[in-house]
CSV table of C-alpha atoms in Angstrom, one decimal:
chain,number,residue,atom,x,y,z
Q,17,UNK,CA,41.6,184.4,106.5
Q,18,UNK,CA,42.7,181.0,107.3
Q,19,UNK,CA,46.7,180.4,107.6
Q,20,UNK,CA,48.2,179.1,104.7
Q,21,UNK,CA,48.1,175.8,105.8
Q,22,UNK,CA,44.3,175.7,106.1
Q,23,UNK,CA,41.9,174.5,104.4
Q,24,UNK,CA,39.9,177.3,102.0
Q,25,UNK,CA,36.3,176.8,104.8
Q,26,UNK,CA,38.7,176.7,107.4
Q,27,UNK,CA,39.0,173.8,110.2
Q,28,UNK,CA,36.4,171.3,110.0
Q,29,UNK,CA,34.2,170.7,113.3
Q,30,UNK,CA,35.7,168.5,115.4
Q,31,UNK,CA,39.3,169.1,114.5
Q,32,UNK,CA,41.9,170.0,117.0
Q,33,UNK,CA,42.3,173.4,117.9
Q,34,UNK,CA,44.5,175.6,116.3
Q,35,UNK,CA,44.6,173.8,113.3
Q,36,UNK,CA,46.6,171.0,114.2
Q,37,UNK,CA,46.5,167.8,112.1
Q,38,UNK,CA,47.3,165.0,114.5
Q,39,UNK,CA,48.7,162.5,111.6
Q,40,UNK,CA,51.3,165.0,110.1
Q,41,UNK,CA,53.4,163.1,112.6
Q,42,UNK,CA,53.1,160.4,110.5
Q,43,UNK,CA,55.9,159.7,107.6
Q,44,UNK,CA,54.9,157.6,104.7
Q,45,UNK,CA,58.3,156.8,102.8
Q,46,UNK,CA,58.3,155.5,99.6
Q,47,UNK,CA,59.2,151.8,101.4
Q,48,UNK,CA,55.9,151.6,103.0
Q,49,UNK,CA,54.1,152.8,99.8
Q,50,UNK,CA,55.6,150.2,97.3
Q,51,UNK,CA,54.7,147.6,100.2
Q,52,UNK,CA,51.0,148.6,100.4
Q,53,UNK,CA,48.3,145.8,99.1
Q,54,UNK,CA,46.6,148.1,98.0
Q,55,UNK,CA,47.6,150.3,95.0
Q,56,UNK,CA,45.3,152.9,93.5
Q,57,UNK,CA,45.4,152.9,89.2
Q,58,UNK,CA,46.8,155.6,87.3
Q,59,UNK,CA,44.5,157.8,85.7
Q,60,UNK,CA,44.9,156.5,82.2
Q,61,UNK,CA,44.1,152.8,83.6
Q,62,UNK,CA,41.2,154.5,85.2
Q,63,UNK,CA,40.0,155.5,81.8
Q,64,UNK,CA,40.3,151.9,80.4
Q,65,UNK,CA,36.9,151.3,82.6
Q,66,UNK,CA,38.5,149.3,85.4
Q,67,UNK,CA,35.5,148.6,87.8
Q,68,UNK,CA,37.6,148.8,90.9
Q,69,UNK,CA,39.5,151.9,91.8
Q,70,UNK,CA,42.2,150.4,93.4
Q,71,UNK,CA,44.0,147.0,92.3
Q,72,UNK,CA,45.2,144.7,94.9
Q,73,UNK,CA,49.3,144.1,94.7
Q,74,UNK,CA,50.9,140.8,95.1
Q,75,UNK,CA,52.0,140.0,98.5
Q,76,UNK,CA,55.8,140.6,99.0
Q,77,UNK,CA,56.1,137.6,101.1
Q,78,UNK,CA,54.3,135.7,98.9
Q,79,UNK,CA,56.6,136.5,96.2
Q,80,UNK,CA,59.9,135.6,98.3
Q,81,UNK,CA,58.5,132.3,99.0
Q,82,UNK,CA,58.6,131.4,95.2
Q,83,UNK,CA,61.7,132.8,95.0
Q,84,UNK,CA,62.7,130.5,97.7
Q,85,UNK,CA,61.5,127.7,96.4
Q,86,UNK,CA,63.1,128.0,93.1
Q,87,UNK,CA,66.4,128.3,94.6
Q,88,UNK,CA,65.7,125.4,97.0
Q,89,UNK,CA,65.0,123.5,93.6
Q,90,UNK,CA,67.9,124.6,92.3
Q,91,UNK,CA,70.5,123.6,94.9
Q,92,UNK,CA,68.7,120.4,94.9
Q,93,UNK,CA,69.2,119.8,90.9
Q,94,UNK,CA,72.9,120.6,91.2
Q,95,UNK,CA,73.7,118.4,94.5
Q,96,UNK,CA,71.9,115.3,92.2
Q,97,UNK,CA,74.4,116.1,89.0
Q,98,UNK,CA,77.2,116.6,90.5
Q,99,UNK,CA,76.8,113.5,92.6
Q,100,UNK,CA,75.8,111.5,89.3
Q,101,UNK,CA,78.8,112.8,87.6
Q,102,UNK,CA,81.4,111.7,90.8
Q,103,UNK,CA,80.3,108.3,90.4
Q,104,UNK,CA,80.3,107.6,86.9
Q,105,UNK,CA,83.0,106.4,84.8
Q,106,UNK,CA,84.3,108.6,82.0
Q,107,UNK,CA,84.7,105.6,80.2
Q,108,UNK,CA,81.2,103.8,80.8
Q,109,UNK,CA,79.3,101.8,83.8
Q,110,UNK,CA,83.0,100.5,85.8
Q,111,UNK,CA,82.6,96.4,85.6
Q,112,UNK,CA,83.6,94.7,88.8
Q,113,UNK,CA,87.0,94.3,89.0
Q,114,UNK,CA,87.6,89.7,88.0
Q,115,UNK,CA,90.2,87.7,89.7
Q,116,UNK,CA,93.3,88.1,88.1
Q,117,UNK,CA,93.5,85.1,85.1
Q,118,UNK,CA,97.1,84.2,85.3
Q,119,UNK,CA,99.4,83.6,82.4
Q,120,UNK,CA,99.8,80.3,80.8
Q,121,UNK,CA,103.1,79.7,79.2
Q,122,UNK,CA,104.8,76.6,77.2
Q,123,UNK,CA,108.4,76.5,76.3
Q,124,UNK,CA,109.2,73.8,73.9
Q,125,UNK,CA,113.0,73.5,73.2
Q,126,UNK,CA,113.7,72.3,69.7
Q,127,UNK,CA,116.7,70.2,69.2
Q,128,UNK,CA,119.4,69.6,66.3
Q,129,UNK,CA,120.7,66.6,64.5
Q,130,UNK,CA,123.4,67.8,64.0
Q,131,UNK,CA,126.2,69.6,65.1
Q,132,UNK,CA,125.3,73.6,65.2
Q,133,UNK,CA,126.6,75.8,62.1
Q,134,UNK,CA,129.2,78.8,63.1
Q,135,UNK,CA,130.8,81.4,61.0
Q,136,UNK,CA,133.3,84.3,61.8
Q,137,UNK,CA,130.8,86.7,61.8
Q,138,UNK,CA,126.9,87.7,62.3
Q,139,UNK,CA,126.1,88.9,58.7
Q,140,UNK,CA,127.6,85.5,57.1
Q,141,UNK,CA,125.1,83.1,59.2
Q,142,UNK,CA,122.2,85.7,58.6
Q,143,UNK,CA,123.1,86.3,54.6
Q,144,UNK,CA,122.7,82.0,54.5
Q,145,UNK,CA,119.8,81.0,57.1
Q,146,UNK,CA,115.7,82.0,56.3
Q,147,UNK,CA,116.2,84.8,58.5
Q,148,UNK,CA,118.0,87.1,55.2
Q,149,UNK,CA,114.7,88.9,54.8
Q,150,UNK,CA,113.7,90.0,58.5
Q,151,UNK,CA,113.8,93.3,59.5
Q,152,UNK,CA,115.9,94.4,62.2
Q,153,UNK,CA,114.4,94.9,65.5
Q,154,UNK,CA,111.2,97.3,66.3
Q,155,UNK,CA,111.2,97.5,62.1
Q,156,UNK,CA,110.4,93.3,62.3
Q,157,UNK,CA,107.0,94.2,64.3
Q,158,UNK,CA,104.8,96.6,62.3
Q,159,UNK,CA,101.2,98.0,63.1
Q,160,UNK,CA,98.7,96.7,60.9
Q,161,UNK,CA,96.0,99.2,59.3
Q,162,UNK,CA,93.4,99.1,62.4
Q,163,UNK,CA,89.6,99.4,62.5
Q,164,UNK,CA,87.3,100.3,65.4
Q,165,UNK,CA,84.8,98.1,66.6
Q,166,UNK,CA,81.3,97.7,67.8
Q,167,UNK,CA,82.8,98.7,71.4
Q,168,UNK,CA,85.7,100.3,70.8
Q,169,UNK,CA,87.6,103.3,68.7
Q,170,UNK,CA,90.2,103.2,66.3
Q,171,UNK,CA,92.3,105.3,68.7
Q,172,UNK,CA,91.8,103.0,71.3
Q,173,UNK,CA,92.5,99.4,68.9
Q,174,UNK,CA,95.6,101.5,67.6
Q,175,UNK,CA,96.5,102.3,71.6
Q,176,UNK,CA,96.1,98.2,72.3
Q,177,UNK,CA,98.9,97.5,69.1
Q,178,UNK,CA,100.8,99.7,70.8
Q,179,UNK,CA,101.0,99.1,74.2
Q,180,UNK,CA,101.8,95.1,72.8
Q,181,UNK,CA,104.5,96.0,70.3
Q,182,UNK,CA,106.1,98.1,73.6
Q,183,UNK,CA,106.0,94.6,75.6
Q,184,UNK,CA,107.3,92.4,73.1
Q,185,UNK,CA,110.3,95.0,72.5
Q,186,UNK,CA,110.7,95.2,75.8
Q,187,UNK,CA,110.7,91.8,76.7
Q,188,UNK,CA,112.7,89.9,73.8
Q,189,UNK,CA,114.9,93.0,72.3
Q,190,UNK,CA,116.0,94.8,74.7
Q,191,UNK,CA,119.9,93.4,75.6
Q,192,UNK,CA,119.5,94.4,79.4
Q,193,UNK,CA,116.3,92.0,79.5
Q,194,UNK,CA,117.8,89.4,76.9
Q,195,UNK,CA,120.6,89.3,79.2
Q,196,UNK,CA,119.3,88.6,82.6
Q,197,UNK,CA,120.4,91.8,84.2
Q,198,UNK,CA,117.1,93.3,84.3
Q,199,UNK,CA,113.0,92.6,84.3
Q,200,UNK,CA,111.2,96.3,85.0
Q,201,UNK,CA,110.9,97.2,81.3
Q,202,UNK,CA,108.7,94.0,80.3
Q,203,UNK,CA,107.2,94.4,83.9
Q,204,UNK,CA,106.2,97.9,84.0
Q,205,UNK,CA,104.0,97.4,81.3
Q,206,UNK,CA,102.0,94.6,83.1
Q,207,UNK,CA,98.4,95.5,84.8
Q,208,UNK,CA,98.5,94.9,88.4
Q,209,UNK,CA,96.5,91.9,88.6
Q,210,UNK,CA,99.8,90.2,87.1
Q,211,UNK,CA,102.2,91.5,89.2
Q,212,UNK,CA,102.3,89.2,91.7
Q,213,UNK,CA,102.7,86.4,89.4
Q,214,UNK,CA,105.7,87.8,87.7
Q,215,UNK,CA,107.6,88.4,90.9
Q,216,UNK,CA,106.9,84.6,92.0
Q,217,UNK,CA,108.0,83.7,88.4
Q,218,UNK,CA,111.3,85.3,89.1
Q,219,UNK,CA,111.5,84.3,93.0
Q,220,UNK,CA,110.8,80.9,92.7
Q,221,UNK,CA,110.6,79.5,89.3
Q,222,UNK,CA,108.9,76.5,88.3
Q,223,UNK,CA,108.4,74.4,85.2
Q,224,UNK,CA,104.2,74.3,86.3
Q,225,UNK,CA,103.0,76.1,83.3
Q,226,UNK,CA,102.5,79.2,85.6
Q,227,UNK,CA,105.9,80.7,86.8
Q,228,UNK,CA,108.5,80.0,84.5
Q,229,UNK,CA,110.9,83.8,84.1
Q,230,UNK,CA,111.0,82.6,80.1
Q,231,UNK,CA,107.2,82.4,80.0
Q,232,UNK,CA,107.5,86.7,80.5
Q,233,UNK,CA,111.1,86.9,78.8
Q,234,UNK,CA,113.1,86.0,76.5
Q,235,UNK,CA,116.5,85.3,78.3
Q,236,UNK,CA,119.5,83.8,77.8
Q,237,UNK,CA,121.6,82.4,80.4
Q,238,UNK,CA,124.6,84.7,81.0
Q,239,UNK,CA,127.1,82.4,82.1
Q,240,UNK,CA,126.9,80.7,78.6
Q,241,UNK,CA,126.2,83.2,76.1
Q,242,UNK,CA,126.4,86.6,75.3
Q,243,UNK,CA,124.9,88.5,72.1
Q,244,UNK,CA,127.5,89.0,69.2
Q,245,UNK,CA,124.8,91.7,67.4
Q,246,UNK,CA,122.2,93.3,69.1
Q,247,UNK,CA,120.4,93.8,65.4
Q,248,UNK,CA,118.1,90.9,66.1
Q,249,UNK,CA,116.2,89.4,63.5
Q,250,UNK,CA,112.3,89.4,63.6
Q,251,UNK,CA,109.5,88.7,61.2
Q,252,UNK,CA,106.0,88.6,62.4
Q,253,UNK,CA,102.6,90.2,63.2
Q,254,UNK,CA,99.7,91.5,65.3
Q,255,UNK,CA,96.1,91.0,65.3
Q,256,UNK,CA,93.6,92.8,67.7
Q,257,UNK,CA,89.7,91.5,68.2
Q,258,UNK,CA,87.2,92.5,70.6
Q,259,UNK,CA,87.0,89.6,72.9
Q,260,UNK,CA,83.9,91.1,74.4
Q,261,UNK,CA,81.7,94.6,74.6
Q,262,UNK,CA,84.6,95.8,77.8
Q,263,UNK,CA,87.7,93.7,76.2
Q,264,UNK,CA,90.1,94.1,73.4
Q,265,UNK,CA,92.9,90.9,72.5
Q,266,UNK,CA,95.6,91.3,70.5
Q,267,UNK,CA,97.6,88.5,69.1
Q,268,UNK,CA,100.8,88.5,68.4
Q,269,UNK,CA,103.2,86.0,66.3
Q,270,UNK,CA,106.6,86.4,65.7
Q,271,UNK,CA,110.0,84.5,64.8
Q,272,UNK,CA,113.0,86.4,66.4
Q,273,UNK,CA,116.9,85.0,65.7
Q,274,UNK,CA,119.9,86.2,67.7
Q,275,UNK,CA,123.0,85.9,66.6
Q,276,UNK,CA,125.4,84.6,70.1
Q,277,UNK,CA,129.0,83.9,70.7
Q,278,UNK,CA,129.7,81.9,74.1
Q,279,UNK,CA,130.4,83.9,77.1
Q,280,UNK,CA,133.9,85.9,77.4
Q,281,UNK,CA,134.0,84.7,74.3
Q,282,UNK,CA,137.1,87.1,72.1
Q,283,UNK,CA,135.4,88.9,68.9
Q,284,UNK,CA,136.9,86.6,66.7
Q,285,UNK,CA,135.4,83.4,67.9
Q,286,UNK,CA,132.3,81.7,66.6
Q,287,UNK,CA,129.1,82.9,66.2
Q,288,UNK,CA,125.7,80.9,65.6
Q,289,UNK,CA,121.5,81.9,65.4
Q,290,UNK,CA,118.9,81.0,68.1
Q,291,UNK,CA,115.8,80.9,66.8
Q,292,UNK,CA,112.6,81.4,68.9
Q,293,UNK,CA,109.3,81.4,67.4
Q,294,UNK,CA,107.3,83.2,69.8
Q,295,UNK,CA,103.1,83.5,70.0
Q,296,UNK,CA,101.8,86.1,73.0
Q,297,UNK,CA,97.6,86.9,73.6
Q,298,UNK,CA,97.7,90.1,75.1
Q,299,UNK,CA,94.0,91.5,77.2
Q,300,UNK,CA,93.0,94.7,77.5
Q,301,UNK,CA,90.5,96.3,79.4
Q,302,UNK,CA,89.5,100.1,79.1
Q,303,UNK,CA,91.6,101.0,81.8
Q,304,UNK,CA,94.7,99.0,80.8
Q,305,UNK,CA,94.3,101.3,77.0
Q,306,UNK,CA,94.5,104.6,79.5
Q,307,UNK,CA,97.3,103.5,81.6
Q,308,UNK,CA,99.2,101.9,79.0
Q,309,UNK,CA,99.3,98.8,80.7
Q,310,UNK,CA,98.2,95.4,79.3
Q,311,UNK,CA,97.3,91.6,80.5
Q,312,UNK,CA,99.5,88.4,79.2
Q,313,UNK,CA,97.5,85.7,78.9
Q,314,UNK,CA,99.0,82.8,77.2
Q,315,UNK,CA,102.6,82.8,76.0
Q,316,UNK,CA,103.7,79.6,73.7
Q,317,UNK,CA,107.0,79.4,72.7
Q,318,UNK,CA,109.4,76.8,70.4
Q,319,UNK,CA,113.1,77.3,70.8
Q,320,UNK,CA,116.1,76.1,69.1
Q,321,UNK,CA,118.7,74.7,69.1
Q,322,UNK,CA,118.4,73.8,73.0
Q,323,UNK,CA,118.7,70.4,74.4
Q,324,UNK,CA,116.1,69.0,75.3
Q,325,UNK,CA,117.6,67.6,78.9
Q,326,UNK,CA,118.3,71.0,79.7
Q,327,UNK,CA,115.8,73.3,82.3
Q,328,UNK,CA,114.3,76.4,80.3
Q,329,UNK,CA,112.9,77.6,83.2
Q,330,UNK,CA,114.9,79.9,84.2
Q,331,UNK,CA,117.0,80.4,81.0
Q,332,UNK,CA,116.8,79.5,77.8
Q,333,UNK,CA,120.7,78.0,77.6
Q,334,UNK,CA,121.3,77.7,73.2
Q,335,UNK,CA,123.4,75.2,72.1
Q,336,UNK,CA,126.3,77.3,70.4
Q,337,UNK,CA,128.7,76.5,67.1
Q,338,UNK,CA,129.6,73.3,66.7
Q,339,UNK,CA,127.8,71.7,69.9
Q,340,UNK,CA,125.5,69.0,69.6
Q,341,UNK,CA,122.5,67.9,71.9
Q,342,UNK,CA,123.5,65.2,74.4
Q,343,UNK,CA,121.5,62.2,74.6
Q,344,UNK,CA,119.0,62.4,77.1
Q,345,UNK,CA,115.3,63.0,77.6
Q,346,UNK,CA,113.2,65.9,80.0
Q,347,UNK,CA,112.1,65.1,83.2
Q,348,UNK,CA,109.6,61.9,82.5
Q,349,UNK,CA,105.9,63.1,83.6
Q,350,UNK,CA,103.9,61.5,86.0
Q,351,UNK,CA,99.9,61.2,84.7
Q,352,UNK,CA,99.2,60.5,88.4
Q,353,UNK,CA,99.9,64.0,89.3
Q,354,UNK,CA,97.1,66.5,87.7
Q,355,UNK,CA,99.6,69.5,88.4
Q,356,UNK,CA,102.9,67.8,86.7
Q,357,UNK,CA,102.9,70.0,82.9
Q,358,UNK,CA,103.7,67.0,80.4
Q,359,UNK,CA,107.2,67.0,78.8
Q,360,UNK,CA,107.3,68.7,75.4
Q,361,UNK,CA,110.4,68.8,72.9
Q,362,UNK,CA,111.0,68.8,69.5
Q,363,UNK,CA,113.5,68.5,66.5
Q,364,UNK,CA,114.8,71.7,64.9
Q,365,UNK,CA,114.8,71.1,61.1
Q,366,UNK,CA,117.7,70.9,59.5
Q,367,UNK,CA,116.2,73.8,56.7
Q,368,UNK,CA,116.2,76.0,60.0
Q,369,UNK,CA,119.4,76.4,60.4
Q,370,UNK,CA,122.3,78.6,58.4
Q,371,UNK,CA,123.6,76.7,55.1
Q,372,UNK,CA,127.3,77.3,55.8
């Protein structure tokens, strides 16, 4: 009898003595049998009358390359996006930033007569003078219904009416501004390719069409006048049109009358309207509608009653109750000098002014 580990006829010839199986030293785990090429069918896909007895597995290496590959791929696709995505505008393709177009302005004071109309009190001159009707303040500048267009969104032609109804209250209603003590509200609102403008405006003024401080604001000079009601008068409206497929314009138009007393003036003593009709084109780009800023292009303004002989560069200086213009023209204008802005005045009609 063999030992229980022999085979049934005993050791085959040749075999090493004593029964000794020289590969039992060897371990197949199940590791190096998953990894083997080679893979012998199951006996049910031996019954399916497979030719070969064995089927060939595919190569583990093989299989990591693809893997590889795919996650090369995959990197690469992500890298692309993300830089695509860093360096495009939310907004559209970014133009190049233009040259700044500076504001033109034109003041044109508008002179009486006569001799300016006073009464006791505010509410008499407005109750008698074509300013009865207006509105009082921010109420005298409404939004109109507004449309998208081919370019742009209703959100963003409502944002542009906005952002100009917030300059021109800023810059002609608010008494700090009207006043001369102050110029950041109106400025804030201005895009940066302004700024320097403004500030030379206010630095060094100049009647060049360019830098005059009442171009920007409406101010009256404070060693002459002061406001007897801060309810100003206004009337007037806005308009917004897409200049172009990146630009939106908004025009505005409004008349605004103040009622004023002279400076250090008691409560009891005279008061009289100034009346400025003021026109403002306002720019804005796509980044000006998200930073709630805006461009001034052109700024036109007709003022009465002023004197004609007097500089509204600075200042607009209103003739008060019961003054009349001195004689006297502007500055003559040289037609020599291709940067000298011709002299402009007119006459304030007589149906302008309060019937008291």
């Amino acid at each position: 009898m063999g030992g229980p580990g022999d085979p049934p006829e005993g050791t085959p010839e040749g075999g090493p003595a004593g029964g000794e199986d020289e590969y039992r030293s060897v371990v197949f785990d199940e590791s190096f049998v998953r990894a083997a090429r080679l893979q012998e069918y199951s006996a049910e896909e031996r019954m399916a009358d497979h030719t070969p007895a064995v089927r060939r597995r595919p190569s583990l290496q093989r299989g990591l390359t693809r893997q590889l590959l795919v996650l090369v791929v995959l990197v690469a696709v992500a890298l692309g996006t993300a830089v695509y995505m860093s360096v495009r505008h939310p907004y559209g393709t970014p133009q190049a930033q233009s040259a700044a177009e500076p504001l033109r302005m034109t003041v044109i004071p508008l002179t009486p007569t006569s001799g300016v109309p006073g009464a006791a009190d505010a509410e008499t001159l407005y109750a008698h003078s074509p300013a009865a009707q207006f509105d009082i303040g921010a109420e005298g500048i409404p939004l109109p219904a507004a449309r998208g267009t081919a370019h742009f969104s209703d959100s963003q032609v409502v944002a542009a009416l906005i952002i100009a109804k917030d300059y021109i209250v800023r810059s002609a209603l608010y008494p700090e501004v009207l006043t001369g003590r102050q110029t950041a509200p109106a400025r804030a609102l201005l895009d940066a390719v302004q700024l320097d403008q403004f500030d030379q405006s206010f630095a060094h003024p100049a009647a060049d069409g360019r830098h005059a401080p009442t171009g920007w604001l409406i101010r009256l000079d404070p060693a002459r006048t002061q406001l007897a009601d801060d309810r100003i008068r206004v009337q007037g409206d806005l308009q917004a049109v897409e200049a172009d497929p990146d630009t939106l314009e908004v025009t505005a138009d409004h008349t605004l009358v103040y009622a004023l007393r002279p400076a250090g003036a008691p409560a009891g003593a005279q008061v009289s309207l100034f009346t400025v009709r003021r026109a403002l084109t306002f720019r804005f780009t796509r980044d000006d509608l998200r930073t709630h800023q805006v461009q001034l292009l052109t700024s036109y303004i007709q003022a009465g009653p002023l004197a004609c002989a007097e500089d509204s560069t600075s200042y607009l200086r209103p003739l008060l109750a019961g003054h009349t213009a001195r004689t006297g023209a502007p500055a003559g204008t040289d037609p020599f000098a291709t940067d000298s802005p011709a002299a402009l005045c007119g006459t304030l009609a007589a149906g302008a002014q309060p019937k008291v």
